[in-house]
Coordinates of C-alpha atoms in Angstrom, one line a residue:
Chain K
X92 CA 141.3 96.4 85.8
X93 CA 139.1 94.4 88.2
X94 CA 135.6 93.4 87.4
X95 CA 132.8 96.0 88.0
X96 CA 130.3 94.0 89.8
X97 CA 126.6 95.0 89.8
X98 CA 123.8 93.4 91.9
X99 CA 120.4 92.9 90.3
X100 CA 117.3 92.8 92.5
X101 CA 114.7 90.0 92.0
X102 CA 112.3 92.1 90.0
X103 CA 114.9 93.4 87.7
X104 CA 116.2 89.9 87.2
X105 CA 112.7 88.7 86.3
X106 CA 112.3 91.6 83.9
X107 CA 115.6 90.9 82.0
X108 CA 116.9 87.4 82.4
X109 CA 114.8 85.8 79.7
X110 CA 115.4 88.4 77.1
X111 CA 119.2 88.7 77.7
X112 CA 120.5 85.2 78.4
X113 CA 122.9 84.6 80.1
X114 CA 122.3 87.8 82.1
X115 CA 124.6 87.0 85.0
X116 CA 128.3 86.2 85.2
X117 CA 129.1 87.6 81.8
X118 CA 131.5 90.6 81.5
X119 CA 130.6 93.4 79.1
X120 CA 132.1 96.7 78.2
X121 CA 135.6 98.1 78.8
X122 CA 134.9 98.4 82.5
X123 CA 134.2 94.7 82.7
X124 CA 130.7 95.1 84.1
X125 CA 129.3 91.8 85.5
X126 CA 125.8 91.2 86.9
X127 CA 124.9 89.0 89.9
X128 CA 121.9 88.2 92.0
X129 CA 121.7 87.3 95.7
X130 CA 121.1 83.7 96.6
X131 CA 117.8 84.5 98.4
X132 CA 116.2 85.2 95.1
X133 CA 115.7 81.4 94.8
X134 CA 113.9 81.1 98.1
X135 CA 111.7 84.1 97.4
X136 CA 110.8 82.6 94.1
X137 CA 110.2 79.1 95.5
X138 CA 107.7 80.3 98.2
X139 CA 105.7 82.4 95.8
X140 CA 103.3 80.4 93.6
X141 CA 102.3 83.4 91.6
X142 CA 106.0 84.1 90.7
X143 CA 106.4 80.4 89.7
X144 CA 103.3 80.6 87.6
X145 CA 104.3 83.9 85.8
X146 CA 108.0 83.2 85.4
X147 CA 108.0 79.5 84.7
X148 CA 111.4 79.6 83.0
X149 CA 113.2 80.6 86.2
X150 CA 113.9 77.0 87.2
X151 CA 115.0 75.8 83.7
X152 CA 118.5 74.3 84.0
X153 CA 120.2 77.0 82.0
X154 CA 118.9 79.8 84.3
X155 CA 119.6 77.8 87.5
X156 CA 123.1 77.3 86.3
X157 CA 123.6 80.9 85.4
X158 CA 122.3 82.0 88.9
X159 CA 124.7 79.6 90.6
X160 CA 127.6 82.0 90.1
X161 CA 127.2 84.2 93.1
X162 CA 129.3 87.1 94.3
X163 CA 132.4 86.0 96.2
X164 CA 132.2 87.1 99.7
X165 CA 135.2 86.8 102.0
X166 CA 135.1 85.6 105.6
X167 CA 135.8 89.2 106.8
X168 CA 133.0 90.6 104.7
X169 CA 130.3 88.2 106.0
X170 CA 129.9 89.7 109.5
X171 CA 130.0 93.2 108.0
X172 CA 127.2 92.3 105.6
X173 CA 125.2 90.9 108.6
X174 CA 125.8 94.2 110.5
X175 CA 124.7 96.3 107.5
X176 CA 121.6 94.1 107.2
X177 CA 120.6 94.7 110.8
X178 CA 120.9 98.5 110.5
X179 CA 119.3 98.8 107.0
X180 CA 116.5 96.5 108.1
X181 CA 115.7 98.6 111.1
X182 CA 115.8 101.8 109.0
X183 CA 113.6 100.3 106.3
X184 CA 111.1 99.0 108.8
X185 CA 110.7 102.4 110.4
X186 CA 110.7 104.6 107.4
X187 CA 110.2 102.5 104.3
X188 CA 108.2 99.5 105.3
X189 CA 107.6 98.6 101.7
X190 CA 111.2 97.4 101.4
X191 CA 111.3 93.6 102.0
X192 CA 113.9 91.6 103.8
X193 CA 115.2 90.2 100.5
X194 CA 115.6 93.7 99.3
X195 CA 117.4 94.6 102.5
X196 CA 119.8 91.7 102.0
X197 CA 120.5 92.9 98.5
X198 CA 121.2 96.4 99.8
X199 CA 123.4 95.1 102.6
X200 CA 125.7 93.2 100.2
X201 CA 125.8 96.2 97.9
X202 CA 126.7 98.6 100.8
X203 CA 129.5 96.4 102.2
X204 CA 131.0 95.5 98.8
X205 CA 130.5 99.1 97.5
X206 CA 128.8 98.0 94.4
X207 CA 125.7 99.4 92.6
X208 CA 122.3 97.7 92.6
X209 CA 119.8 97.6 89.8
X210 CA 116.2 98.1 91.0
X211 CA 113.1 99.8 89.8
X212 CA 111.6 99.9 93.3
X213 CA 111.3 103.5 94.3
X214 CA 111.4 102.8 98.1
X215 CA 114.4 100.6 97.7
X216 CA 116.2 103.3 95.7
X217 CA 115.5 105.8 98.4
X218 CA 117.0 103.5 101.1
X219 CA 120.0 102.9 98.8
X220 CA 120.5 106.7 98.6
X221 CA 120.5 107.0 102.4
X222 CA 123.4 104.5 102.5
X223 CA 125.3 106.1 99.5
X224 CA 124.6 102.9 97.4
X225 CA 124.4 103.7 93.6
X226 CA 121.0 102.5 92.3
X227 CA 120.4 102.0 88.6
X228 CA 117.0 101.4 87.1
X229 CA 116.6 98.5 84.6
X230 CA 116.4 101.0 81.8
X231 CA 119.7 102.6 83.0
X232 CA 121.3 99.1 82.8
X233 CA 120.0 98.6 79.3
X234 CA 121.5 102.0 78.4
X235 CA 124.9 100.9 79.8
X236 CA 124.7 97.7 77.8
X237 CA 123.7 99.7 74.7
X238 CA 126.6 102.1 75.1
X239 CA 129.0 99.2 75.5
X240 CA 127.6 97.7 72.3
X241 CA 126.7 94.6 74.3
X242 CA 123.2 94.8 73.0
X243 CA 121.6 96.8 70.1
X244 CA 118.7 99.2 70.1
X245 CA 116.5 96.5 68.6
X246 CA 117.0 94.4 71.8
X247 CA 116.1 97.4 73.9
X248 CA 112.9 97.9 71.9
X249 CA 112.1 94.2 72.1
X250 CA 112.4 94.2 75.9
X251 CA 110.4 97.4 76.2
X252 CA 107.6 95.9 74.1
X253 CA 107.6 92.8 76.2
X254 CA 107.2 94.8 79.4
X255 CA 104.3 96.7 77.8
X256 CA 102.7 93.5 76.7
X257 CA 103.0 92.0 80.2
X258 CA 101.8 95.3 81.7
X259 CA 105.0 95.3 83.8
X260 CA 106.4 98.7 83.0
X261 CA 108.7 100.2 85.6
X262 CA 107.7 103.5 87.2
X263 CA 108.3 106.6 85.0
X264 CA 109.0 104.2 82.1
X265 CA 108.0 106.5 79.2
X266 CA 109.8 109.5 80.5
X267 CA 113.0 107.5 81.3
X268 CA 112.9 105.7 78.0
X269 CA 112.7 108.9 76.0
X270 CA 115.4 110.5 78.1
X271 CA 117.8 107.6 77.8
X272 CA 117.2 106.4 74.3
X273 CA 116.1 109.6 72.6
X274 CA 113.0 108.1 71.1
X275 CA 109.4 107.3 72.2
X276 CA 109.0 103.8 73.5
X277 CA 107.6 101.1 71.2
X278 CA 103.8 100.4 71.3
Chain X
X273 CA 109.3 102.3 118.7
X274 CA 111.7 105.1 119.1
X275 CA 115.4 104.6 118.5
X276 CA 117.8 105.9 121.1
X277 CA 121.6 105.5 121.2
X278 CA 123.0 103.5 124.1
X279 CA 125.4 106.2 125.1
X280 CA 126.9 104.0 127.9
X281 CA 128.1 101.5 125.4
X282 CA 129.5 104.1 123.0
X283 CA 131.5 105.8 125.8
X284 CA 132.8 102.5 126.9
X285 CA 134.0 101.6 123.4
X286 CA 135.4 105.0 122.8
X287 CA 137.5 104.6 125.9
X288 CA 138.6 101.1 125.0
X289 CA 139.8 102.2 121.6
X290 CA 141.6 105.2 123.1
X291 CA 139.5 107.7 121.3
X292 CA 137.9 110.9 122.4
X293 CA 135.0 112.9 120.9
X294 CA 137.2 114.8 118.6
X295 CA 138.9 111.7 117.3
X296 CA 135.6 109.9 116.9
X297 CA 134.2 112.9 115.0
X298 CA 137.3 112.9 112.7
X299 CA 136.9 109.1 112.1
X300 CA 133.2 109.6 111.4
X301 CA 133.8 112.6 109.1
X302 CA 131.3 114.8 111.1
X303 CA 131.7 117.8 113.3
X304 CA 132.6 117.4 117.0
X305 CA 129.3 119.1 117.8
X306 CA 127.4 116.4 116.0
X307 CA 129.0 113.7 118.0
X308 CA 128.4 115.7 121.2
X309 CA 124.7 115.9 120.3
X310 CA 124.5 112.2 119.7
X311 CA 126.1 111.4 123.0
X312 CA 123.6 113.7 124.8
X313 CA 120.8 111.9 122.9
X314 CA 119.7 115.2 121.5
X315 CA 120.1 114.0 117.9
X316 CA 120.0 110.6 116.3
X317 CA 122.6 109.9 113.5
X318 CA 121.5 109.6 109.9
X319 CA 121.2 106.0 108.7
X320 CA 124.6 105.8 107.0
X321 CA 126.4 107.5 109.9
X322 CA 124.7 105.2 112.4
X323 CA 126.1 102.2 110.5
X324 CA 129.5 103.8 110.3
X325 CA 129.5 104.5 114.0
X326 CA 128.7 100.8 114.6
X327 CA 131.7 99.8 112.4
X328 CA 134.1 102.3 114.0
X329 CA 133.2 101.1 117.4
X330 CA 132.6 97.5 116.4
X331 CA 129.1 97.4 118.0
X332 CA 126.1 95.3 116.9
X333 CA 122.8 97.0 116.3
X334 CA 121.3 95.9 119.7
X335 CA 124.5 97.1 121.4
X336 CA 124.3 100.6 119.8
X337 CA 120.5 101.2 119.5
X338 CA 117.8 100.9 122.2
X339 CA 114.3 100.4 120.8
X340 CA 112.1 102.3 123.2
X341 CA 108.4 101.5 123.0
X342 CA 106.1 104.5 122.5
X343 CA 102.6 104.8 123.9
X344 CA 101.1 104.6 120.5
X345 CA 102.5 101.3 119.3
X346 CA 100.0 99.4 117.1
X347 CA 98.1 96.8 119.2
X348 CA 97.9 93.4 117.5
X349 CA 95.4 90.7 118.1
X350 CA 94.9 87.3 116.4
X351 CA 93.0 84.2 117.3
X352 CA 95.2 81.6 118.8
X353 CA 94.6 78.1 117.7
X354 CA 95.5 75.1 119.8
X355 CA 99.2 74.9 120.9
X356 CA 100.4 76.7 117.7
X357 CA 103.1 79.1 118.7
X358 CA 103.0 82.6 117.4
X359 CA 106.5 83.8 116.5
X360 CA 107.9 87.2 117.4
X361 CA 108.6 87.7 113.7
X362 CA 104.9 87.4 113.0
X363 CA 104.1 89.9 115.7
X364 CA 106.8 92.3 114.6
X365 CA 105.6 92.0 111.0
X366 CA 102.0 92.7 112.1
X367 CA 103.2 95.8 114.0
X368 CA 105.0 96.9 110.9
X369 CA 101.7 96.6 109.0
X370 CA 100.1 98.7 111.7
X371 CA 102.7 101.5 111.2
X372 CA 102.0 101.5 107.5
X373 CA 98.3 101.7 108.1
X374 CA 98.9 104.8 110.2
X375 CA 99.6 106.6 106.9
X376 CA 96.0 106.0 105.8
X377 CA 94.3 107.2 108.9
X378 CA 93.7 110.8 107.8
X379 CA 91.9 109.5 104.7
X380 CA 89.2 107.6 106.6
X381 CA 85.7 108.8 106.1
X382 CA 84.8 108.4 109.7
X383 CA 83.3 110.9 112.2
X384 CA 86.3 112.6 113.9
X385 CA 84.3 113.8 116.9
X386 CA 82.8 110.7 118.4
X387 CA 83.9 107.1 119.0
X388 CA 81.6 104.0 118.9
X389 CA 80.7 102.7 122.3
X390 CA 82.7 99.8 123.8
X391 CA 82.0 97.5 126.7
X392 CA 82.6 99.0 130.2
X393 CA 83.9 95.9 132.0
X394 CA 84.1 92.9 129.7
X395 CA 84.5 89.6 131.4
X396 CA 84.5 85.9 130.5
X397 CA 81.6 85.0 132.6
X398 CA 79.1 82.9 130.5
X399 CA 76.0 84.9 131.7
X400 CA 77.7 88.2 131.0
X401 CA 78.9 87.3 127.5
X402 CA 75.5 86.0 126.6
X403 CA 73.8 89.1 128.0
X404 CA 76.0 91.2 125.7
X405 CA 75.4 89.1 122.6
X406 CA 71.7 88.9 123.3
X407 CA 71.5 92.7 123.3
X408 CA 73.4 92.8 120.0
X409 CA 71.0 90.3 118.4
X410 CA 68.1 92.4 119.7
X411 CA 69.5 95.5 118.1
X412 CA 69.7 93.9 114.7
X413 CA 66.4 92.0 115.2
X414 CA 67.7 88.5 114.8
X415 CA 65.9 85.9 117.0
X416 CA 67.9 83.6 119.2
X417 CA 67.4 80.5 117.1
X418 CA 68.2 82.1 113.8
X419 CA 71.4 82.4 111.8
X420 CA 73.3 85.6 112.0
X421 CA 73.9 86.4 108.4
X422 CA 77.2 87.6 107.0
X423 CA 75.7 91.0 105.9
X424 CA 74.5 91.6 109.5
X425 CA 78.0 91.0 110.8
X426 CA 79.5 93.3 108.1
X427 CA 77.1 96.1 109.0
X428 CA 78.3 95.8 112.6
X429 CA 81.9 96.3 111.6
X430 CA 81.0 99.4 109.6
X431 CA 78.8 100.8 112.5
X432 CA 81.8 100.3 114.8
X433 CA 84.1 102.2 112.3
X434 CA 86.3 99.2 111.9
X435 CA 88.0 99.0 108.5
X436 CA 87.7 95.6 106.9
X437 CA 90.6 94.6 104.6
X438 CA 89.8 91.5 102.6
X439 CA 92.9 89.6 101.7
X440 CA 93.9 86.5 99.8
X441 CA 96.5 84.8 102.0
X442 CA 96.0 81.2 100.8
X443 CA 94.6 78.5 102.9
X444 CA 96.0 78.9 106.4
X445 CA 95.4 76.3 109.1
X446 CA 96.7 78.3 112.1
X447 CA 96.0 81.8 113.3
X448 CA 96.6 83.7 110.1
X449 CA 93.0 83.9 108.9
X450 CA 92.3 87.2 110.6
X451 CA 94.4 90.0 112.0
X452 CA 93.2 92.8 114.1
X453 CA 95.2 96.0 114.4
X454 CA 94.3 98.8 116.7
X455 CA 96.1 102.1 116.4
X456 CA 95.8 103.8 119.7
X457 CA 96.7 107.3 118.6
X458 CA 94.0 107.5 116.0
X459 CA 91.7 105.1 117.9
X460 CA 91.1 103.2 114.6
X461 CA 90.6 99.5 114.1
X462 CA 91.7 97.6 111.0
X463 CA 90.7 94.0 110.4
X464 CA 92.3 91.7 107.8
X465 CA 90.0 88.9 106.8
X466 CA 91.4 86.0 104.7
X467 CA 89.0 85.2 102.0
X468 CA 90.8 81.9 101.3
X469 CA 89.5 80.4 104.5
X470 CA 86.6 77.9 104.7
X471 CA 83.2 79.5 104.6
X472 CA 82.1 77.8 107.9
X473 CA 85.1 79.1 109.7
X474 CA 84.8 82.6 108.2
X475 CA 81.8 83.6 110.2
X476 CA 83.4 82.6 113.4
X477 CA 86.6 84.6 112.5
X478 CA 84.4 87.7 111.8
X479 CA 82.4 87.3 115.0
X480 CA 85.7 86.8 116.9
X481 CA 87.0 90.1 115.5
X482 CA 83.8 91.8 116.5
X483 CA 84.6 90.6 120.0
X484 CA 87.9 92.4 119.9
X485 CA 86.3 95.7 118.7
X486 CA 83.8 95.6 121.6
X487 CA 86.6 95.1 124.2
X488 CA 89.7 97.0 122.8
X489 CA 91.2 97.3 126.3
X490 CA 91.6 93.6 126.7
X491 CA 94.8 92.5 125.1
X492 CA 96.9 89.4 124.8
X493 CA 95.5 86.1 126.1
X494 CA 92.7 87.9 127.9
X495 CA 91.5 89.7 124.8
X496 CA 91.7 86.4 122.8
X497 CA 89.7 84.5 125.3
X498 CA 87.0 87.2 125.4
X499 CA 86.8 87.4 121.6
X500 CA 86.5 83.6 121.5
X501 CA 83.6 83.5 124.0
X502 CA 81.9 86.5 122.4
X503 CA 82.0 84.8 118.9
X504 CA 80.6 81.5 120.3
X505 CA 77.8 83.3 122.2
X506 CA 76.8 85.5 119.3
X507 CA 76.5 82.7 116.8
X508 CA 75.0 80.1 119.2
X509 CA 72.9 81.9 121.8
X510 CA 72.1 80.4 125.2
X511 CA 68.4 79.6 124.4
X512 CA 69.4 77.7 121.2
X513 CA 72.3 75.9 123.0
X514 CA 69.9 74.9 125.8
X515 CA 67.3 73.6 123.3
X516 CA 69.9 71.7 121.3
X517 CA 71.5 70.3 124.4
X518 CA 68.2 68.7 125.4
X519 CA 67.7 67.3 121.9
X520 CA 71.2 65.8 121.9
X521 CA 70.6 64.2 125.4
X522 CA 67.7 62.3 123.9
X523 CA 69.9 60.8 121.2
X524 CA 72.0 57.8 122.4
X525 CA 74.2 57.0 119.4
X526 CA 77.3 59.2 119.0
X527 CA 77.2 59.4 115.2
X528 CA 73.5 60.4 115.3
X529 CA 74.5 63.1 117.8
X530 CA 77.2 64.3 115.4
X531 CA 74.7 64.3 112.4
X532 CA 72.4 66.4 114.5
X533 CA 75.2 68.9 115.2
X534 CA 76.2 68.9 111.5
X535 CA 72.7 69.8 110.4
X536 CA 72.6 72.7 112.9
X537 CA 76.0 73.8 111.8
X538 CA 74.9 73.8 108.1
X539 CA 71.8 75.9 109.0
X540 CA 73.8 78.4 110.9
X541 CA 76.8 78.4 108.5
X542 CA 79.3 77.7 111.3
X543 CA 81.5 74.7 111.9
X544 CA 80.3 71.6 113.8
X545 CA 83.0 72.2 116.3
X546 CA 81.7 75.7 117.1
X547 CA 78.2 74.2 117.7
X548 CA 79.7 71.4 119.9
X549 CA 81.8 73.7 122.0
X550 CA 79.0 76.1 122.6
X551 CA 76.5 73.4 123.6
X552 CA 79.0 72.1 126.1
X553 CA 79.7 75.7 127.4
X554 CA 76.0 75.8 128.1
X555 CA 76.2 72.4 129.8
X556 CA 79.0 73.6 132.0
X557 CA 77.2 76.8 132.9
X558 CA 74.0 75.0 133.7
X559 CA 75.9 72.3 135.7
X560 CA 74.7 69.5 133.4
X561 CA 76.9 66.7 132.1
X562 CA 78.9 67.3 129.0
X563 CA 78.0 65.9 125.6
X564 CA 80.9 63.6 125.0
X565 CA 82.0 63.3 121.4
X566 CA 85.8 63.3 121.8
X567 CA 86.5 59.8 123.1
X568 CA 87.8 58.7 119.8
X569 CA 88.1 62.2 118.3
X570 CA 84.8 61.6 116.5
X571 CA 83.7 65.3 116.4
X572 CA 87.1 66.4 115.1
X573 CA 87.0 63.8 112.3
X574 CA 83.4 64.9 111.4
X575 CA 84.4 68.5 111.5
X576 CA 87.3 68.0 109.0
X577 CA 85.1 66.0 106.6
X578 CA 82.3 68.6 106.9
X579 CA 84.5 71.5 106.1
X580 CA 86.0 69.7 103.0
X581 CA 82.5 69.6 101.5
X582 CA 82.3 73.4 101.2
X583 CA 84.3 75.9 99.2
X584 CA 86.4 78.7 100.6
X585 CA 84.9 82.2 100.9
X586 CA 86.4 83.6 97.8
X587 CA 84.9 80.9 95.6
X588 CA 81.5 81.3 97.3
X589 CA 81.6 85.0 96.6
X590 CA 83.1 85.0 93.1
X591 CA 82.4 81.6 91.8
X592 CA 86.0 81.1 90.7
X593 CA 89.4 80.3 92.2
X594 CA 91.1 82.9 89.9
X595 CA 90.0 86.3 91.0
X596 CA 91.0 89.3 88.8
X597 CA 92.5 92.3 90.7
X598 CA 89.6 94.5 89.6
X599 CA 87.0 92.1 91.1
X600 CA 89.0 91.7 94.2
X601 CA 89.3 95.4 94.8
X602 CA 85.6 96.0 93.9
X603 CA 84.6 93.3 96.4
X604 CA 85.9 95.3 99.4
X605 CA 83.2 97.9 98.8
X606 CA 80.6 95.6 97.3
X607 CA 80.6 92.7 99.8
X608 CA 82.2 94.3 102.9
X609 CA 81.2 98.0 102.6
X610 CA 84.9 98.8 103.2
X611 CA 86.4 102.1 102.2
X612 CA 89.9 100.6 102.3
X613 CA 90.8 100.5 98.6
X614 CA 89.3 103.9 98.0
X615 CA 91.4 105.5 100.6
X616 CA 94.4 103.5 99.5
X617 CA 94.0 104.7 95.9
X618 CA 93.8 108.4 97.1
X619 CA 96.9 107.9 99.2
X620 CA 98.9 106.2 96.4
X621 CA 98.0 109.0 94.0
X622 CA 99.0 111.8 96.5
X623 CA 102.2 110.2 97.7
X624 CA 103.5 108.5 94.6
X625 CA 104.1 105.2 96.4
X626 CA 105.2 102.1 94.6
X627 CA 103.8 98.5 94.5
X628 CA 106.0 97.6 97.5
X629 CA 103.8 99.8 99.7
X630 CA 100.8 97.6 98.7
X631 CA 103.0 94.5 99.4
X632 CA 103.6 95.8 102.9
X633 CA 100.1 96.9 103.7
X634 CA 98.4 93.8 102.4
X635 CA 101.2 91.4 103.3
X636 CA 101.1 89.8 99.9
X637 CA 103.8 88.8 97.4
X638 CA 105.2 91.6 95.3
X639 CA 103.7 90.2 92.1
X640 CA 100.2 90.2 93.5
X641 CA 100.9 93.7 94.9
X642 CA 101.9 94.9 91.4
X643 CA 98.6 93.7 90.0
X644 CA 96.7 95.5 92.7
X645 CA 98.9 98.6 92.2
X646 CA 98.2 98.7 88.5
X647 CA 94.5 98.5 89.1
X648 CA 94.5 101.3 91.6
X649 CA 96.8 103.6 89.7

């Protein structure tokens, strides 16, 4: 069975990568799920002083090394990703201007490679739906990891507590957490 | 912009590939009728079908889709600075911001029945521009030789129903310190002002934007030139320029002339360069010799050193570099009388938008947008 690749958007990466390390390039579960980010995450991070200040760990060598394993894209796939990017960008600019170019790049790769994305951004999820791209929330991903016994419920609770502490809860966090894990989120 | 299919290119490709409408419909997994409507430009394909059509016919976006400008495209204006080139990306981005602002129009607390007055036939003529600014000074009872205070300028924006959007875009050296967006359909004006810019430049930026509001029909270079002349004239009226010109003529030493200009700049809270340019605009108008302070770039050096002595606007307003989201949001109303964040809050609540909407509308990094979003929720 081939690897089940999943693309994680920047925000989801920042939410998870410190708590589950290494987050990327590690297979888990029977379906051989494996997470990736797009290379533009680095430039987005580099040009944003606030991101650098908040997530100082991102440029630590072990995280840089882990992000260096990017999705393999063939020569034939490259122009198709470019084409998808142009179309998705135009649609996003007209209808969902909140979706950034880096988000569109992530969606374009996912569309061409027919792989799911992980994002908590509502507008990005709506655009994904228009292009039949499966979009998971970070909590959905944690549930998948839990079901595969890749992480335990204690880890889920620890991550949830950390988001609460940082005031960085994804949208509909409480309802989603209850639905997925059958318990109320930690305080 | 309105998207239309370039039917000619589609038909040509269909022919090249030996297809017909039925075969194309089958390939696209849609009805023949749907394809027929696309080719008559009666319907535009859904996003996923459009991309599939491009793939089936091997067409690029610009070969398949024509972007037709509509009458109500947002009009963008920003102050040019020197030879700095403004990229198409920047303009497109600003237009995108304009489209997002359209969503907020119906929440504005402005009178729907009337529109503030604008200039009938704005021109660049020195006498004309000063006549206009003299009247404005008279309306707000500020004598020709006195400083126009920030609060007077802010009141003007509000009287003219222009929405001020204070932003923290970092210290920008080029044109990005103010952005003026006019939405023709709603006839509304939105002005982004960067609070990270230097205090002595800030007043000029504000006055410049007021110039745009008074002459909305002037666009592009023409609009920029008028706004530039308007700002100079409003801040340094003719009488004051004439008086200072005479004073400078009596001083023989260049550095003493510069010191004279600096002290006036400090009193008026504008940059020394603004004072220098306006005095020489007066000299040109009155056919007098120019005050020459550029032989060895003295006035530019002095201007740079002068500006470094003062803090940026946000630090002057808040006394700190690190502004909390709550103070930032409150300042829009408190310092600028702007309803922006109130209407944004209402809009967010009613439409369940995410932080990325804030990111787009304020053109700020997502993390900052999330902080603002949390505060407004």
